[in-house]
Amino acid sequence: MAFSKASCQSTLIFALLLLCNLRALEAQTPAPAPGLSYTFYRTTCPNLETIIRQQLQTVFASDIGQAAGLLRLHFHDCFVQGCDASVLLDGSASGPSEKDAPPNLTLRAQAFVIIENLRRLVHNACNRTVSCADITALAARDAVFLSGGPNYSIPLGRRDGLTFATVNVTLANLPPPTANASTILSSLALKGFTPTDVVSLSGGHTIGIGHCGSFNNRIYPSRDPSMDQTFFNNLRLTCPTNTSNNTTVLDIRSPNVFDNKYYVDLMNRQGLFTSDQDLYTDSRTRTIVTNFAVNQTLFYQNFINAMIKMGQLNVLTGTQGEIRANCSRRNSNDLFILPTMENDQDEKVASY
């Protein structure tokens, strides 16, 4: 009887602690930034979201792996000088583009093609009213939903940037996969993200792949002590040398499904990158990881809030920036591409 009473007391204490933790993780949906709105294209492009979602359903039906590529593209755009589609710009005489910076060399080439194809479809339907930045944000949202994650709305009205960041600025704003929790928490705190935001956004690694070079520091010359032995053995087979360039999935339990299994991986010491596994090692984020591992709804709620927050970083609105006629290059000062004249090659222009 005494044992049962003690057991009940322990269970009650655990439940109360869990409830406190869950309440601490509850977050309010961020309000739209000035210039953004949930109804921004209601009259100018009412079918915008339908156009994008239907096209991505077709894309993902043949290659669901592209979902992770689009999600990552949005991350890498927003963290470097804000969500202005600068990551889509090609380099110029002024220097290499953000695409050419080391952290972006592994962005999927097809992701850029998909965004440009979406831009063509949208502009053909609505003329040049929708920015590449908004198309990228919507594509990331739909990448989450169409791979099994939550469906949610995002505020729109972003404008496209006129410049791209330098390689050094890009490097400074994208912590590498070899970074530990302290580095990531400090870096993202400068952008206004809490530890809960950081762990939530890291959950994007529930889909996608990683290159050997991004985690070989954990398997060479020997096993990272925080890594599960069997997981290590399998990674050594995938990356037989410390110069291998093969890839493996980020989430071994459900690699193509947007769920909370990534956090289960971390609890089982099967996180791929240092930046992943250290979220469970570090006492500041360990409880958040645990709560998300046992409560997928809680993860979804916090992921949505963090994504909306990230999607509003340093946005250009109103008359700032431009609406690009081609996502990979700025509009010319003396050439205006007539939306009704676009063809598949985007070659027809008129001088004004």
Coordinates of C-alpha atoms in Angstrom, one line a residue:
M1 CA 0.0 0.0 0.0
A2 CA 2.8 2.4 0.9
F3 CA 4.5 1.5 -2.4
S4 CA 1.3 2.4 -4.3
K5 CA 0.9 5.7 -2.5
A6 CA 4.5 6.7 -3.2
S7 CA 4.1 5.6 -6.8
C8 CA 0.9 7.8 -7.1
Q9 CA 2.7 10.7 -5.6
S10 CA 5.6 10.4 -8.0
T11 CA 3.2 10.1 -10.9
L12 CA 1.3 13.2 -9.7
I13 CA 4.5 15.2 -9.3
F14 CA 5.7 14.2 -12.8
A15 CA 2.3 15.2 -14.3
L16 CA 2.4 18.5 -12.6
L17 CA 6.0 19.2 -13.8
L18 CA 5.0 18.2 -17.3
L19 CA 1.9 20.5 -17.2
C20 CA 4.1 23.4 -16.1
N21 CA 6.6 22.7 -18.9
L22 CA 3.8 22.5 -21.4
R23 CA 2.4 25.8 -20.2
A24 CA 5.8 27.4 -20.4
L25 CA 6.0 26.3 -24.0
E26 CA 2.7 27.8 -25.0
A27 CA 3.3 30.7 -27.4
Q28 CA 1.1 33.3 -29.0
T29 CA 1.0 33.4 -32.8
P30 CA 3.1 36.5 -33.8
A31 CA 1.1 39.4 -35.1
P32 CA 1.8 40.3 -38.8
A33 CA 4.7 42.7 -39.3
P34 CA 3.8 46.2 -40.5
G35 CA 3.0 45.9 -44.2
L36 CA 2.1 42.2 -44.1
S37 CA -1.4 40.8 -44.0
Y38 CA -3.2 37.5 -44.1
T39 CA -5.4 38.9 -46.8
F40 CA -2.8 40.8 -48.8
Y41 CA -3.6 39.2 -52.2
R42 CA -7.3 38.8 -51.7
T43 CA -8.1 41.0 -54.7
T44 CA -4.9 41.1 -56.7
C45 CA -4.3 37.3 -56.8
P46 CA -7.1 35.5 -55.0
N47 CA -6.0 32.0 -56.3
L48 CA -2.4 32.4 -55.3
E49 CA -2.3 29.7 -52.7
T50 CA -4.3 27.3 -54.7
I51 CA -1.9 27.7 -57.7
I52 CA 1.1 27.0 -55.5
R53 CA -0.3 24.1 -53.6
Q54 CA -1.6 22.3 -56.7
Q55 CA 1.7 22.7 -58.5
L56 CA 3.7 21.4 -55.4
Q57 CA 1.3 18.4 -55.1
T58 CA 2.4 17.4 -58.6
V59 CA 6.1 18.0 -57.8
F60 CA 6.1 16.1 -54.6
A61 CA 4.1 13.2 -56.1
S62 CA 7.2 12.4 -58.2
D63 CA 9.8 13.5 -55.6
I64 CA 8.8 14.2 -52.0
G65 CA 12.5 14.9 -51.3
Q66 CA 12.0 18.4 -52.8
A67 CA 9.8 19.4 -49.9
A68 CA 12.9 19.5 -47.6
G69 CA 14.8 21.5 -50.2
L70 CA 12.1 24.2 -50.4
L71 CA 11.8 24.4 -46.6
R72 CA 15.6 24.8 -46.2
L73 CA 15.6 27.4 -49.0
H74 CA 13.2 29.6 -47.0
F75 CA 15.3 29.2 -43.8
H76 CA 18.5 30.2 -45.6
D77 CA 16.8 33.2 -47.2
C78 CA 15.3 34.6 -44.0
F79 CA 18.3 34.2 -41.7
V80 CA 20.5 36.2 -44.1
Q81 CA 19.4 39.9 -44.4
G82 CA 15.7 38.9 -44.0
C83 CA 13.0 37.2 -46.1
D84 CA 13.7 39.1 -49.3
A85 CA 14.4 36.3 -51.8
S86 CA 18.1 37.4 -51.9
V87 CA 19.2 33.8 -51.8
L88 CA 17.6 33.3 -55.2
L89 CA 19.7 36.0 -56.9
D90 CA 22.5 35.0 -59.2
G91 CA 26.0 36.5 -58.7
S92 CA 27.1 39.6 -60.6
A93 CA 30.1 41.8 -61.3
S94 CA 29.8 43.0 -57.7
G95 CA 30.7 39.6 -56.4
P96 CA 29.5 36.1 -55.7
S97 CA 25.9 35.6 -54.7
E98 CA 24.5 34.0 -51.5
K99 CA 24.2 30.8 -53.5
D100 CA 27.9 30.7 -53.8
A101 CA 28.6 30.9 -50.0
P102 CA 29.6 27.6 -48.5
P103 CA 26.4 27.1 -46.4
N104 CA 24.3 27.3 -49.5
L105 CA 26.3 25.1 -51.8
T106 CA 24.2 22.1 -50.7
L107 CA 20.9 23.8 -51.3
R108 CA 19.0 21.7 -53.8
A109 CA 19.4 23.1 -57.3
Q110 CA 15.9 21.9 -58.2
A111 CA 14.5 24.1 -55.4
F112 CA 15.5 27.2 -57.3
V113 CA 13.9 25.8 -60.5
I114 CA 10.6 25.0 -58.6
I115 CA 10.4 28.5 -57.2
E116 CA 10.9 30.0 -60.7
N117 CA 8.3 27.7 -62.2
L118 CA 5.9 28.7 -59.4
R119 CA 6.7 32.4 -60.2
R120 CA 5.8 31.9 -63.9
L121 CA 2.5 30.2 -63.0
V122 CA 1.5 32.9 -60.5
H123 CA 2.5 35.8 -62.7
N124 CA 0.7 34.3 -65.7
A125 CA -2.5 34.2 -63.6
C126 CA -2.1 37.5 -61.7
N127 CA 0.5 39.6 -63.6
R128 CA 3.5 40.7 -61.6
T129 CA 1.8 41.2 -58.3
V130 CA 3.4 38.5 -56.1
S131 CA 7.0 38.6 -54.9
C132 CA 9.5 35.8 -55.1
A133 CA 9.9 36.2 -51.4
D134 CA 6.2 35.4 -50.8
I135 CA 6.3 32.5 -53.2
T136 CA 9.3 31.1 -51.4
A137 CA 7.5 31.5 -48.0
L138 CA 4.3 29.8 -49.3
A139 CA 6.3 27.0 -50.9
A140 CA 8.0 26.3 -47.5
R141 CA 4.6 26.3 -45.8
D142 CA 3.2 23.8 -48.3
A143 CA 6.3 21.7 -48.1
V144 CA 5.5 21.2 -44.5
F145 CA 1.8 20.4 -45.0
L146 CA 2.2 18.2 -48.1
S147 CA 4.8 16.0 -46.3
G148 CA 2.4 15.3 -43.5
G149 CA 2.8 18.4 -41.2
P150 CA 0.3 21.0 -40.0
N151 CA -1.6 23.3 -42.3
Y152 CA -1.4 27.0 -41.3
S153 CA -1.7 30.5 -42.7
I154 CA 1.2 33.0 -43.1
P155 CA 1.1 36.8 -43.5
L156 CA 2.0 38.0 -47.0
G157 CA 3.2 41.2 -48.7
R158 CA 6.9 40.7 -48.7
R159 CA 8.9 42.5 -51.4
D160 CA 12.0 41.2 -53.2
G161 CA 15.4 42.6 -52.2
L162 CA 17.6 44.5 -54.6
T163 CA 20.9 43.2 -53.3
F164 CA 22.4 39.9 -52.0
A165 CA 24.6 39.4 -49.0
T166 CA 28.3 38.9 -49.2
V167 CA 29.8 35.5 -48.5
N168 CA 31.1 36.7 -45.1
V169 CA 27.6 38.0 -44.1
T170 CA 26.0 34.7 -45.2
L171 CA 28.5 32.7 -43.2
A172 CA 28.0 34.9 -40.1
N173 CA 24.2 34.3 -40.2
L174 CA 24.0 30.6 -40.9
P175 CA 25.4 28.5 -38.0
P176 CA 27.1 25.4 -39.4
P177 CA 25.8 21.9 -38.6
T178 CA 28.9 21.4 -36.5
A179 CA 27.8 24.2 -34.1
N180 CA 26.8 23.3 -30.6
A181 CA 23.7 24.5 -28.8
S182 CA 25.4 27.4 -27.2
T183 CA 26.4 28.8 -30.6
I184 CA 23.0 28.3 -32.1
L185 CA 21.1 29.8 -29.2
S186 CA 23.4 32.8 -29.1
S187 CA 23.2 33.3 -32.9
L188 CA 19.4 33.1 -33.1
A189 CA 18.9 35.1 -29.9
L190 CA 20.3 38.1 -31.8
K191 CA 17.4 37.7 -34.2
G192 CA 14.8 37.5 -31.4
F193 CA 14.4 33.7 -31.1
T194 CA 13.9 32.0 -27.8
P195 CA 15.3 28.5 -26.9
T196 CA 11.8 27.1 -27.7
D197 CA 11.9 28.8 -31.1
V198 CA 15.3 27.3 -31.8
V199 CA 14.3 23.8 -30.9
S200 CA 11.0 24.2 -32.9
L201 CA 12.7 25.4 -36.0
S202 CA 15.3 22.6 -35.7
G203 CA 12.4 20.2 -36.1
G204 CA 12.5 21.1 -39.8
H205 CA 15.2 18.4 -39.8
T206 CA 12.4 15.8 -39.6
I207 CA 12.6 15.7 -43.4
G208 CA 15.6 16.0 -45.7
I209 CA 19.1 14.7 -46.0
G210 CA 22.6 15.5 -44.8
H211 CA 26.0 15.2 -46.6
C212 CA 28.8 13.3 -44.9
G213 CA 30.9 16.4 -44.7
S214 CA 28.3 18.0 -42.4
F215 CA 28.7 15.4 -39.7
N216 CA 32.0 13.6 -40.3
N217 CA 33.3 15.5 -37.3
R218 CA 31.1 13.1 -35.2
I219 CA 32.3 9.9 -36.8
Y220 CA 36.0 10.6 -37.5
P221 CA 38.5 9.9 -36.2
S222 CA 36.2 8.2 -33.6
R223 CA 32.6 8.1 -32.4
D224 CA 31.2 11.2 -30.8
P225 CA 30.4 10.0 -27.2
S226 CA 26.8 11.4 -27.5
M227 CA 26.1 9.2 -30.6
D228 CA 24.4 5.8 -30.4
Q229 CA 26.8 3.0 -31.3
T230 CA 24.6 1.3 -33.9
F231 CA 23.8 4.6 -35.5
F232 CA 27.5 5.4 -35.6
N233 CA 28.2 2.0 -37.3
N234 CA 25.6 2.6 -40.0
L235 CA 27.0 6.1 -40.6
R236 CA 30.5 4.7 -41.1
L237 CA 29.1 2.5 -43.8
T238 CA 27.5 5.5 -45.5
C239 CA 30.6 7.6 -45.1
P240 CA 33.5 5.1 -45.3
T241 CA 36.2 7.8 -45.2
N242 CA 36.3 11.3 -43.8
T243 CA 36.2 12.7 -47.3
S244 CA 33.1 10.9 -48.5
N245 CA 30.4 13.0 -50.0
N246 CA 27.4 10.6 -49.7
T247 CA 24.2 11.5 -48.1
T248 CA 21.9 10.1 -45.5
V249 CA 18.5 11.0 -44.1
L250 CA 18.2 13.4 -41.2
D251 CA 15.4 11.5 -39.4
I252 CA 15.9 7.7 -39.5
R253 CA 12.4 6.9 -38.3
S254 CA 10.2 8.8 -40.8
P255 CA 12.6 10.6 -43.2
N256 CA 9.9 11.9 -45.6
V257 CA 7.2 12.7 -43.1
F258 CA 6.9 15.9 -41.2
D259 CA 6.3 14.7 -37.7
N260 CA 8.0 14.8 -34.3
K261 CA 10.1 11.7 -34.7
Y262 CA 13.2 13.9 -35.1
Y263 CA 13.0 14.6 -31.4
V264 CA 12.6 10.9 -30.7
D265 CA 15.8 10.4 -32.6
L266 CA 17.6 13.0 -30.4
M267 CA 16.4 11.2 -27.2
N268 CA 17.9 8.0 -28.6
R269 CA 21.2 9.7 -29.4
Q270 CA 20.5 9.4 -33.2
G271 CA 20.6 13.1 -34.2
L272 CA 22.8 13.5 -37.3
F273 CA 24.5 16.9 -36.8
T274 CA 26.1 18.3 -33.7
S275 CA 23.6 21.1 -33.9
D276 CA 20.8 18.5 -33.6
Q277 CA 22.1 16.2 -30.9
D278 CA 23.4 19.0 -28.7
L279 CA 19.9 20.2 -28.3
Y280 CA 19.2 17.1 -26.1
T281 CA 22.6 17.3 -24.4
D282 CA 22.3 20.9 -23.4
S283 CA 20.2 21.4 -20.2
R284 CA 18.6 24.6 -21.6
T285 CA 16.9 22.7 -24.4
R286 CA 16.7 19.1 -23.3
T287 CA 13.2 19.5 -21.7
I288 CA 11.9 21.2 -24.8
V289 CA 13.1 18.3 -26.9
T290 CA 11.5 15.8 -24.6
N291 CA 8.2 17.6 -24.6
F292 CA 8.1 17.7 -28.4
A293 CA 9.0 14.0 -28.6
V294 CA 6.0 13.0 -26.5
N295 CA 3.6 15.6 -27.8
Q296 CA 3.4 16.2 -31.6
T297 CA 0.6 18.7 -31.3
L298 CA 2.8 20.8 -29.0
F299 CA 5.6 20.7 -31.5
Y300 CA 3.3 21.7 -34.4
Q301 CA 2.0 24.6 -32.5
N302 CA 5.4 26.0 -31.6
F303 CA 6.8 25.2 -35.0
I304 CA 4.1 27.3 -36.7
N305 CA 4.7 30.2 -34.4
A306 CA 8.4 30.1 -34.9
M307 CA 8.0 29.8 -38.7
I308 CA 5.7 32.8 -38.8
K309 CA 8.2 34.7 -36.7
M310 CA 11.1 33.7 -38.9
G311 CA 9.1 34.5 -42.0
Q312 CA 8.9 38.1 -40.9
L313 CA 12.6 38.8 -40.3
N314 CA 13.6 42.2 -41.8
V315 CA 10.9 42.0 -44.5
L316 CA 10.7 44.6 -47.2
T317 CA 7.1 46.0 -47.7
G318 CA 5.2 48.7 -49.4
T319 CA 7.4 50.5 -51.9
Q320 CA 10.6 48.9 -50.7
G321 CA 12.5 46.6 -53.0
E322 CA 10.6 45.3 -56.0
I323 CA 8.5 42.5 -57.4
R324 CA 11.0 40.5 -59.6
A325 CA 10.0 39.4 -63.1
N326 CA 12.6 36.6 -62.7
C327 CA 13.5 35.3 -59.2
S328 CA 17.2 34.9 -60.0
R329 CA 17.8 38.5 -61.1
R330 CA 16.9 42.0 -60.3
N331 CA 14.6 43.9 -62.7
S332 CA 16.5 46.1 -65.1
N333 CA 16.2 49.8 -64.6
D334 CA 15.3 50.4 -68.2
L335 CA 13.5 47.2 -69.2
F336 CA 10.0 46.2 -68.1
I337 CA 8.8 42.7 -68.7
L338 CA 5.2 42.7 -69.6
P339 CA 3.5 39.9 -67.7
T340 CA 1.2 39.1 -70.6
M341 CA 4.2 38.7 -72.9
E342 CA 6.0 36.1 -70.8
N343 CA 6.7 32.8 -72.5
D344 CA 8.5 29.8 -71.1
Q345 CA 11.9 31.4 -71.7
D346 CA 11.0 34.8 -70.2
E347 CA 12.7 36.4 -73.2
K348 CA 10.2 38.9 -74.4
V349 CA 10.8 42.4 -73.1
A350 CA 9.7 45.9 -74.0
S351 CA 11.7 49.0 -73.4
Y352 CA 10.2 52.0 -71.7

